[in-house]
Short mmCIF file of C-alpha atoms in Angstrom, two decimals:
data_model
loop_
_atom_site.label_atom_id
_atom_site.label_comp_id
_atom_site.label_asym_id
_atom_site.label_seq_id
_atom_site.Cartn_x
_atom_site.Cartn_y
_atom_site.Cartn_z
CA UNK C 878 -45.59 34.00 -125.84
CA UNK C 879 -43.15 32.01 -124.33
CA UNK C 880 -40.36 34.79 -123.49
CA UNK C 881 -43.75 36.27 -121.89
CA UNK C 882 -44.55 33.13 -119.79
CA UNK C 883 -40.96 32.88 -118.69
CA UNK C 884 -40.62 36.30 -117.39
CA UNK C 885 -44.23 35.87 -115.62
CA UNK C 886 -42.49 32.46 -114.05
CA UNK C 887 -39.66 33.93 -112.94
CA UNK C 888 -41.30 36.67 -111.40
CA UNK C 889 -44.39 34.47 -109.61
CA UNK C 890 -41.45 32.11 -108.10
CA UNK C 891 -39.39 34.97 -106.89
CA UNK C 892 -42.66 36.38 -104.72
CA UNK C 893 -43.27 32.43 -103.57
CA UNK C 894 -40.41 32.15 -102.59
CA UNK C 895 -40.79 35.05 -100.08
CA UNK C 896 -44.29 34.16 -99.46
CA UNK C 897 -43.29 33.80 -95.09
CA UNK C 898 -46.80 32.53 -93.81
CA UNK C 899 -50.81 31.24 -95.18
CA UNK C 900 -51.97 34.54 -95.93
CA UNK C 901 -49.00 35.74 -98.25
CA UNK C 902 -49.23 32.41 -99.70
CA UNK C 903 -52.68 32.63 -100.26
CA UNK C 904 -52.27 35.72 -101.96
CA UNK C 905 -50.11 34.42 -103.85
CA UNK C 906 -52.36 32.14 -105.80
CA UNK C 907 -55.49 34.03 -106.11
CA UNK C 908 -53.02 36.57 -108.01
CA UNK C 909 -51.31 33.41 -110.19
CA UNK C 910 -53.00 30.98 -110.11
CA UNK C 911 -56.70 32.64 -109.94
CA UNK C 912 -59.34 33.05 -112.79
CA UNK C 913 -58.10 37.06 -113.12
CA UNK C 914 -54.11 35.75 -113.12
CA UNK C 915 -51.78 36.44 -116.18
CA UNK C 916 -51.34 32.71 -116.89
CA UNK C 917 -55.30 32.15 -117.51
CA UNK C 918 -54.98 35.03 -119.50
CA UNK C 919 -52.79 33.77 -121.86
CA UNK C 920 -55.06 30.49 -121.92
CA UNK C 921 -57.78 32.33 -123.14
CA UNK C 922 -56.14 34.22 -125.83
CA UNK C 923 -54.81 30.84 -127.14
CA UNK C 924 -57.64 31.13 -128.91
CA UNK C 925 -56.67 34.50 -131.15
CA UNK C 926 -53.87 33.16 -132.58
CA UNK C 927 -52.97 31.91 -136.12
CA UNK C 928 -53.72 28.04 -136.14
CA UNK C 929 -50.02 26.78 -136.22
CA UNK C 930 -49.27 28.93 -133.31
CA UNK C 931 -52.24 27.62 -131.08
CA UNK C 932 -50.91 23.92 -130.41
CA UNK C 933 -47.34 25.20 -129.20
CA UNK C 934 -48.78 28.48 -127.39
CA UNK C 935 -51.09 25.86 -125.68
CA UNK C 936 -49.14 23.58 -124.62
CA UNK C 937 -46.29 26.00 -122.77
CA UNK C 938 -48.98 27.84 -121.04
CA UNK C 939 -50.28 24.89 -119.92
CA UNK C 940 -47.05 23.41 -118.53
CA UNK C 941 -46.36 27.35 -117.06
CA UNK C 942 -49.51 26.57 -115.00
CA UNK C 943 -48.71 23.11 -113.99
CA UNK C 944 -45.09 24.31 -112.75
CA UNK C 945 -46.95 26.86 -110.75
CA UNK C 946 -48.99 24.87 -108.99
CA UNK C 947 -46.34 22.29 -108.32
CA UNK C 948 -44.60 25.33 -106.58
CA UNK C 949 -47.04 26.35 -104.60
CA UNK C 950 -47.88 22.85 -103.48
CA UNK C 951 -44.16 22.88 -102.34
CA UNK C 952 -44.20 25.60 -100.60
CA UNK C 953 -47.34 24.99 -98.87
CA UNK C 954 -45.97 21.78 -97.12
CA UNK C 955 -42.71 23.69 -96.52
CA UNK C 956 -44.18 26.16 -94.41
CA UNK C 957 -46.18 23.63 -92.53
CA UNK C 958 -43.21 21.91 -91.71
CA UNK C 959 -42.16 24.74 -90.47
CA UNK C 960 -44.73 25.73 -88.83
CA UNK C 961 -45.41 22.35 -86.97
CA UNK C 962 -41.57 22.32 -85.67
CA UNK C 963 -41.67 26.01 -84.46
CA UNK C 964 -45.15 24.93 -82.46
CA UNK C 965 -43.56 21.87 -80.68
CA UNK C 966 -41.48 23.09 -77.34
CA UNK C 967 -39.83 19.92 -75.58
CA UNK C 968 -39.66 22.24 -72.59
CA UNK C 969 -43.08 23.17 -72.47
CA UNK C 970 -45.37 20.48 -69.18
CA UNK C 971 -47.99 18.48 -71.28
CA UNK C 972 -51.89 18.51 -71.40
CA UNK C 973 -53.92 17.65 -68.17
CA UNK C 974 -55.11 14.25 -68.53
CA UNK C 975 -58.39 13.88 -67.71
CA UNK C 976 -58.97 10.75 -65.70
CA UNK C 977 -62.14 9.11 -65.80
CA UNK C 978 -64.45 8.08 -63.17
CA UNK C 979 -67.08 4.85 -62.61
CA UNK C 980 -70.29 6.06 -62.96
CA UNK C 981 -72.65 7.08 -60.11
CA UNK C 982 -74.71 3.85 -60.29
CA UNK C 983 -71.90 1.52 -60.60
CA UNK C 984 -70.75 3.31 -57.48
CA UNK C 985 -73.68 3.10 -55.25
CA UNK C 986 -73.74 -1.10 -56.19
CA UNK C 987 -70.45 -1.46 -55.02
CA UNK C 988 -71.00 0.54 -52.13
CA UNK C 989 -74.00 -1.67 -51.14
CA UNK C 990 -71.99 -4.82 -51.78
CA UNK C 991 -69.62 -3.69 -49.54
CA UNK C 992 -71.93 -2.80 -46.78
CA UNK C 993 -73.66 -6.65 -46.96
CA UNK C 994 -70.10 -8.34 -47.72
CA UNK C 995 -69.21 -8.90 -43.76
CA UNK C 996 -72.83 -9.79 -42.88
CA UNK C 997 -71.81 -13.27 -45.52
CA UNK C 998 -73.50 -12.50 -48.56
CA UNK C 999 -72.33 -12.76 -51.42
CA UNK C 1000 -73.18 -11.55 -55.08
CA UNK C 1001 -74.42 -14.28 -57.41
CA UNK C 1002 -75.96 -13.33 -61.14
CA UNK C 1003 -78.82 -14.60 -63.43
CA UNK C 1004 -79.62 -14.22 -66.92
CA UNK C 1005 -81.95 -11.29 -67.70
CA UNK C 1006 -84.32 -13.29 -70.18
CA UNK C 1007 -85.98 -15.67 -68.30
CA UNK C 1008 -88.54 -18.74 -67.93
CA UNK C 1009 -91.70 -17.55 -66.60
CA UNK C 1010 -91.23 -20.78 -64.02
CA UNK C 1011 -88.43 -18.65 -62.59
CA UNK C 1012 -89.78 -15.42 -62.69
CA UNK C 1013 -92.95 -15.98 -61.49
CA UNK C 1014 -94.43 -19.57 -60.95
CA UNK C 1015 -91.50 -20.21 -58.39
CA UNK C 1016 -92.23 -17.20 -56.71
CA UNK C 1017 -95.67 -18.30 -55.71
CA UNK C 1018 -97.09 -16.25 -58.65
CA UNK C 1019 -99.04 -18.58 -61.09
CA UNK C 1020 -100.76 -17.75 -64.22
CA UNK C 1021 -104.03 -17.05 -63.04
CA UNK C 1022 -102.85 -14.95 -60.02
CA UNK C 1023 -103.68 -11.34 -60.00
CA UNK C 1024 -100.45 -9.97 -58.38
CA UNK C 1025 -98.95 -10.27 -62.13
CA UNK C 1026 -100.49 -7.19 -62.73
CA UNK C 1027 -97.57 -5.60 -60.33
CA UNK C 1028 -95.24 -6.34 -63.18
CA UNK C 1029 -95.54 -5.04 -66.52
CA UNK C 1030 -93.81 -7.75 -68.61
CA UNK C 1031 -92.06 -7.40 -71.40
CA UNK C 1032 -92.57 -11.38 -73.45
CA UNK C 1033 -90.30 -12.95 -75.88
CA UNK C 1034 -91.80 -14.31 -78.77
CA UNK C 1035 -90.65 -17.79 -78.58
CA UNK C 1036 -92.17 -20.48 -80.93
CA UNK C 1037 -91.08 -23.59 -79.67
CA UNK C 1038 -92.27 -22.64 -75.98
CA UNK C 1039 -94.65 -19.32 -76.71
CA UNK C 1040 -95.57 -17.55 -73.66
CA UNK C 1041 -92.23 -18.71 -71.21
CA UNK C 1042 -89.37 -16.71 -72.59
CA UNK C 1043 -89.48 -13.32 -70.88
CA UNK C 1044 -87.19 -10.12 -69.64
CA UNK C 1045 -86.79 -10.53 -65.98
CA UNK C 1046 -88.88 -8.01 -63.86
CA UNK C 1047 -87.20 -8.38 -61.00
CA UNK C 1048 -84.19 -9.76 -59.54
CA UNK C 1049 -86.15 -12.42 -57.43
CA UNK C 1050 -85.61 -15.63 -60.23
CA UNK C 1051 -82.20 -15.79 -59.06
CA UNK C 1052 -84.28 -16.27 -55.32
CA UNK C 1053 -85.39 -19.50 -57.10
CA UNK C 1054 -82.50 -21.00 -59.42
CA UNK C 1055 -79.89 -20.57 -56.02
CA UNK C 1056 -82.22 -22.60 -53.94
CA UNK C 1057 -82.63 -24.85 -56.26
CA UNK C 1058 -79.13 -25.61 -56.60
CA UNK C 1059 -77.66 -25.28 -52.53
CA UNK C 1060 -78.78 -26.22 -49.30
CA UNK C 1061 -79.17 -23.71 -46.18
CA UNK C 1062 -77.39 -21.81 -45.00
CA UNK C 1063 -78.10 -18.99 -48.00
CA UNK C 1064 -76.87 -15.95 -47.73
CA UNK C 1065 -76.53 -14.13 -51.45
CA UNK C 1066 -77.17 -10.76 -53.15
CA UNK C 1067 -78.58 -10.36 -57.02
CA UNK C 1068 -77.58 -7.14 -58.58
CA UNK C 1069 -78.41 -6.81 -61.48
CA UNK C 1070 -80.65 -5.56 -64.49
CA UNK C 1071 -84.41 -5.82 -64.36
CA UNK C 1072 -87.05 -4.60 -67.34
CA UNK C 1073 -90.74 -3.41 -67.01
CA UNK C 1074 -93.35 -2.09 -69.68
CA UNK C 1075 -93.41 1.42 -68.08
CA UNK C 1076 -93.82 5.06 -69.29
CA UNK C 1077 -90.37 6.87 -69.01
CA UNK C 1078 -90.47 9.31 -66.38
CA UNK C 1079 -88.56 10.96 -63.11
CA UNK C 1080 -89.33 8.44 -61.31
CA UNK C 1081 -89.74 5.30 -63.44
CA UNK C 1082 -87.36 3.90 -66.16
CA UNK C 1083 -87.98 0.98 -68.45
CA UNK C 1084 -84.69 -0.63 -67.79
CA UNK C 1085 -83.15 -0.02 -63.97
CA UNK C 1086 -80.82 -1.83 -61.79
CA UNK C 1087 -82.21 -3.67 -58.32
CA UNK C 1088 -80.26 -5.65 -55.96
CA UNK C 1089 -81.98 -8.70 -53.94
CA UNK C 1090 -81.15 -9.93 -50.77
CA UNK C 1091 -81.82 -13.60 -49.39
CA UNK C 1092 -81.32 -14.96 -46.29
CA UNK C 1093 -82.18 -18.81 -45.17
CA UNK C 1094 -81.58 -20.82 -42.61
CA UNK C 1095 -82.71 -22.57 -39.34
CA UNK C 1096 -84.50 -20.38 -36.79
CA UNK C 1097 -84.10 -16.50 -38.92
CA UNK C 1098 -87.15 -14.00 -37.70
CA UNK C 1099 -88.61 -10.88 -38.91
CA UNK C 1100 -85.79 -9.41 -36.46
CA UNK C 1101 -82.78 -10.81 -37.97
CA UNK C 1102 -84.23 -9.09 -41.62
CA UNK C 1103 -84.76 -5.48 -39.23
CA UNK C 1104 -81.33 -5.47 -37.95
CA UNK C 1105 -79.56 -5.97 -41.23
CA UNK C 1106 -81.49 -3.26 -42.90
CA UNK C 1107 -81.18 -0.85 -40.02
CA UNK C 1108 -77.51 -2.16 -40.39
CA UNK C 1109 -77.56 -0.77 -44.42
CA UNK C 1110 -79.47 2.18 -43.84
CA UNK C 1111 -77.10 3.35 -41.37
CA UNK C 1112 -74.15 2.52 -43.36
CA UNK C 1113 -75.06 4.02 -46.35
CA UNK C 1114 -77.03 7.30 -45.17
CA UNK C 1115 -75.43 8.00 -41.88
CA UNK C 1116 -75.63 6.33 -37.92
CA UNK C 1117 -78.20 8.62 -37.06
CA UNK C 1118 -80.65 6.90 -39.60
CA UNK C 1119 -83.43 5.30 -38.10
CA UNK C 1120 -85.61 2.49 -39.75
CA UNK C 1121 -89.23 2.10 -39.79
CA UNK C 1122 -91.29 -1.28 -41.01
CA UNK C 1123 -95.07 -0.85 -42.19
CA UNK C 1124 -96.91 -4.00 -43.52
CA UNK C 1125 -97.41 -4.34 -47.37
CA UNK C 1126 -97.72 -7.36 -49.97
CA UNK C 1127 -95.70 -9.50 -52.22
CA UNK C 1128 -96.42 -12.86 -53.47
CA UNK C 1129 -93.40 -14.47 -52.60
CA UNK C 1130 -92.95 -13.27 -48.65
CA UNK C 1131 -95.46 -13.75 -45.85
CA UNK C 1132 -95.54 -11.09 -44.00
CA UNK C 1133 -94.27 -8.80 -45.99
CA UNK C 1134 -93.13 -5.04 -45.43
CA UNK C 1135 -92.07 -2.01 -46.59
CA UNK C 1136 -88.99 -0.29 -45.18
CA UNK C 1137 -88.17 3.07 -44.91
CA UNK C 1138 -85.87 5.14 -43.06
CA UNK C 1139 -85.68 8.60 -41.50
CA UNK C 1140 -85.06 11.09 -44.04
CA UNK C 1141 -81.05 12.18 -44.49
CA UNK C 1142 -82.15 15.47 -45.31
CA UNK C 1143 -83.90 16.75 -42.35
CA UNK C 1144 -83.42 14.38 -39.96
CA UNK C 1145 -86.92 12.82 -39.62
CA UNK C 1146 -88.44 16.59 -39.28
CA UNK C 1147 -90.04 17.28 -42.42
CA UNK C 1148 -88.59 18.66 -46.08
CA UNK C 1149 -89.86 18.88 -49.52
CA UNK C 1150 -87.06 15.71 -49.25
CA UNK C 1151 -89.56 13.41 -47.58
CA UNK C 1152 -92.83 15.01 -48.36
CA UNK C 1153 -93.13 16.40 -44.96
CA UNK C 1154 -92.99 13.04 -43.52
CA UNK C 1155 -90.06 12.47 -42.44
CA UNK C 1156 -89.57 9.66 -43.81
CA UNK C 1157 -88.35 7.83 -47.18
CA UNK C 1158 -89.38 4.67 -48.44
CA UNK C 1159 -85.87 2.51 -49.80
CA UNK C 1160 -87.03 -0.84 -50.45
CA UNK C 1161 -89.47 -3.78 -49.87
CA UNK C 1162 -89.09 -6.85 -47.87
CA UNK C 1163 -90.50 -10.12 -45.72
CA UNK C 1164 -90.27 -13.56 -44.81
CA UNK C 1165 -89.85 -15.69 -47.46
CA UNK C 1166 -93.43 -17.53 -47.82
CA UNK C 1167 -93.28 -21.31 -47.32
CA UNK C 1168 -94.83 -22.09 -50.41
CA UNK C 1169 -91.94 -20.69 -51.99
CA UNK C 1170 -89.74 -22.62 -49.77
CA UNK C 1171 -91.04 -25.79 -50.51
CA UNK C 1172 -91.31 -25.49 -54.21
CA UNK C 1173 -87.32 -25.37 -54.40
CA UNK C 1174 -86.83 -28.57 -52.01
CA UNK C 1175 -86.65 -26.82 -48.75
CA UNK C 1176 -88.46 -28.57 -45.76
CA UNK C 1177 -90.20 -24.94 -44.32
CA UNK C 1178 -90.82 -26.60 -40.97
CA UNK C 1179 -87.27 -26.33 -40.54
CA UNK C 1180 -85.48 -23.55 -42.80
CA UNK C 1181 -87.11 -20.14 -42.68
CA UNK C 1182 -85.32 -16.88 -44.39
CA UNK C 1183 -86.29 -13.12 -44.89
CA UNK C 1184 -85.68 -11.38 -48.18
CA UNK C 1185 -85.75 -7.92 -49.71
CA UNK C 1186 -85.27 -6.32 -52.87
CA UNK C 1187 -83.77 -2.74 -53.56
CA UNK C 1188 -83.58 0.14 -56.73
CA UNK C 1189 -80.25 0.78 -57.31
CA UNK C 1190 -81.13 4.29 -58.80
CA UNK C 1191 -83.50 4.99 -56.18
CA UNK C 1192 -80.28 4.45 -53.43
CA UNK C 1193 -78.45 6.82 -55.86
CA UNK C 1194 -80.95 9.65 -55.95
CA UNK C 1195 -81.24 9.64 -52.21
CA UNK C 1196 -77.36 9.26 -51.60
CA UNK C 1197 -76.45 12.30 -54.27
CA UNK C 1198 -80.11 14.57 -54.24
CA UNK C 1199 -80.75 13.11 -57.74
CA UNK C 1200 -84.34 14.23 -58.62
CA UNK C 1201 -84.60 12.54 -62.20
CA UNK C 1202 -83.89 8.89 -62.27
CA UNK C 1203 -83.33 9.62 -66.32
CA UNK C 1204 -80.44 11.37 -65.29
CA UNK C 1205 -78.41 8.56 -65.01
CA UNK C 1206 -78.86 7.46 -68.77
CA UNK C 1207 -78.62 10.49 -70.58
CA UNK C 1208 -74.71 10.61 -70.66
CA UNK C 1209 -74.19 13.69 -69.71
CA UNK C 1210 -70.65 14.51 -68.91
CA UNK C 1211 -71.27 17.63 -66.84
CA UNK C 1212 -74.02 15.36 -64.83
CA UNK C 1213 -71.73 12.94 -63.99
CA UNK C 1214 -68.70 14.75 -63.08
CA UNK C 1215 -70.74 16.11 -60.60
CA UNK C 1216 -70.94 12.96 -59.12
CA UNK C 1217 -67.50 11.80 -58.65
#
């Protein structure tokens, strides 16, 4: 047996060694290395021999088969050596990097900050969870008041203080905790992340972005709060924008209002844009109410102030024709390269 095994080695390392790519080398061990190859043959007939010939005739096919293998494992990382230098050409221009982009709602707040930068305000922040003092009892909304039914509030179980802790609905708390903290003149914006208990749909998300505006000082009117948001409109849609004001209701401004502009789209005609209107509600506003005033230390006999509060996402869909605010959240690459 062994002059056999050494011819059959000699012979399967000859055809290795001219084995030139994957498939000839694949070949190559389903014919000796496979369950049908001459060196598991001779394995199996191990067993037919005389007794004192089994340990020996075992033993050299087995180290036949081991020598194989350690060939063919040679072999195989010789020709992908090879085969990785032949596929690198120093000469050859690189891949296209692909650069990334800030996403579409990042975008839009920056653009906003930049359009109320040079009117003085500036961005402040606030924390998310929240004491129900600041998210609702400063805002002239106590307990027993009906209006909290505008918010669907998502409450932190908190032992030590149960019923305070909460997820911010809006932006306004941050309305509160500045005043408390600076004297007029105010000028700020609050972007930032707001939650409400609310079904998922195109138009409503459970987590969104809103940016707040304050104003307060000594003699400010309802027309100083129309000419800065005919001023953003106008920035951010186009100078041909127009803005309208209709009365509406919030707790915490007195009168209050609703603004909307002349739709982008068709130009205040009518489209499936606007409803037919012609026009688009943006945001809600007012005149800070006095209450509200003189709960954080200001004297409203003397400092009076307009505020107004904004959807990020809502900005967005009107700025790129986005008709599913869940759009935004999905992370969908081909959405938002769209969008740059």
């Amino acid at each position: 047996m062994q002059k056999q095994l050494d011819a059959l080695l000699d012979a399967a390392r000859a055809e290795l060694a001219a084995a030139a790519d994957n498939a000839a080398l694949e070949q190559w061990r389903v014919t000796h290395l496979g369950r049908r190859s001459e060196v598991t043959g001779l394995l199996r007939s191990v067993g037919s021999l005389a007794r004192e010939e089994r340990r020996a005739a075992g033993q050299a096919a087995n180290a036949a088969r081991r020598d194989l293998e350690a060939a063919f494992e040679a072999r195989q990382a010789e020709l992908r050596r090879s085969a990785d230098g032949a596929q690198v050409d120093v000469t050859m221009p690189g891949y296209p990097v692909r650069l990334g982009s800030l996403h579409p709602l990042t975008r839009t707040l920056r653009e906003i900050r930049r359009v109320l930068a040079p009117l003085g305000f500036r961005a402040v922040s606030g924390p998310e969870v929240e004491w129900d003092r600041y998210n609702f009892e400063l805002l002239n909304i106590p307990a027993d008041h009906p209006a909290r039914d505008m918010w669907d509030t998502f409450h932190i179980h908190d032992k030590a203080r149960p019923g305070e802790l909460l997820l911010r609905t809006h932006t306004s708390p941050v309305q509160a905790r500045v005043m408390e903290q600076i004297q007029p003149p105010v000028r700020v914006i609050v972007p930032g992340k707001v939650y409400r208990y609310e079904d998922r749909s195109a138009k409503n998300e459970a987590e969104f972005m809103q940016v707040e505006g304050l104003a307060i000082d000594e003699h400010i009117t309802m027309a100083d709060l129309r000419g800065t948001l005919t001023h953003f409109v106008r920035m951010m849609f186009g100078p041909d924008r127009e803005l309208r004001i209709r009365a509406s209701y919030f707790p915490f401004t007195e009168p209050s209002a609703e603004a909307d502009m002349s739709c982008h789209a068709c130009g205040g005609k009518g489209c499936s844009v606007c409803g037919g209107t012609g026009w688009i509600e943006i945001l809600g506003s007012g005149m800070v109410h006095p209450k509200v005033l003189a709960d954080v230390g200001y004297d409203p006999d003397v400092y009076q102030g307009f505020a107004f509060g904004m959807g990020v996402e809502r900005i967005a869909m009107l700025k790129y024709g986005v008709t599913d605010i869940r759009s935004f959240y999905r992370n969908d690459l081909r959405f938002l390269r769209q969008l740059r």
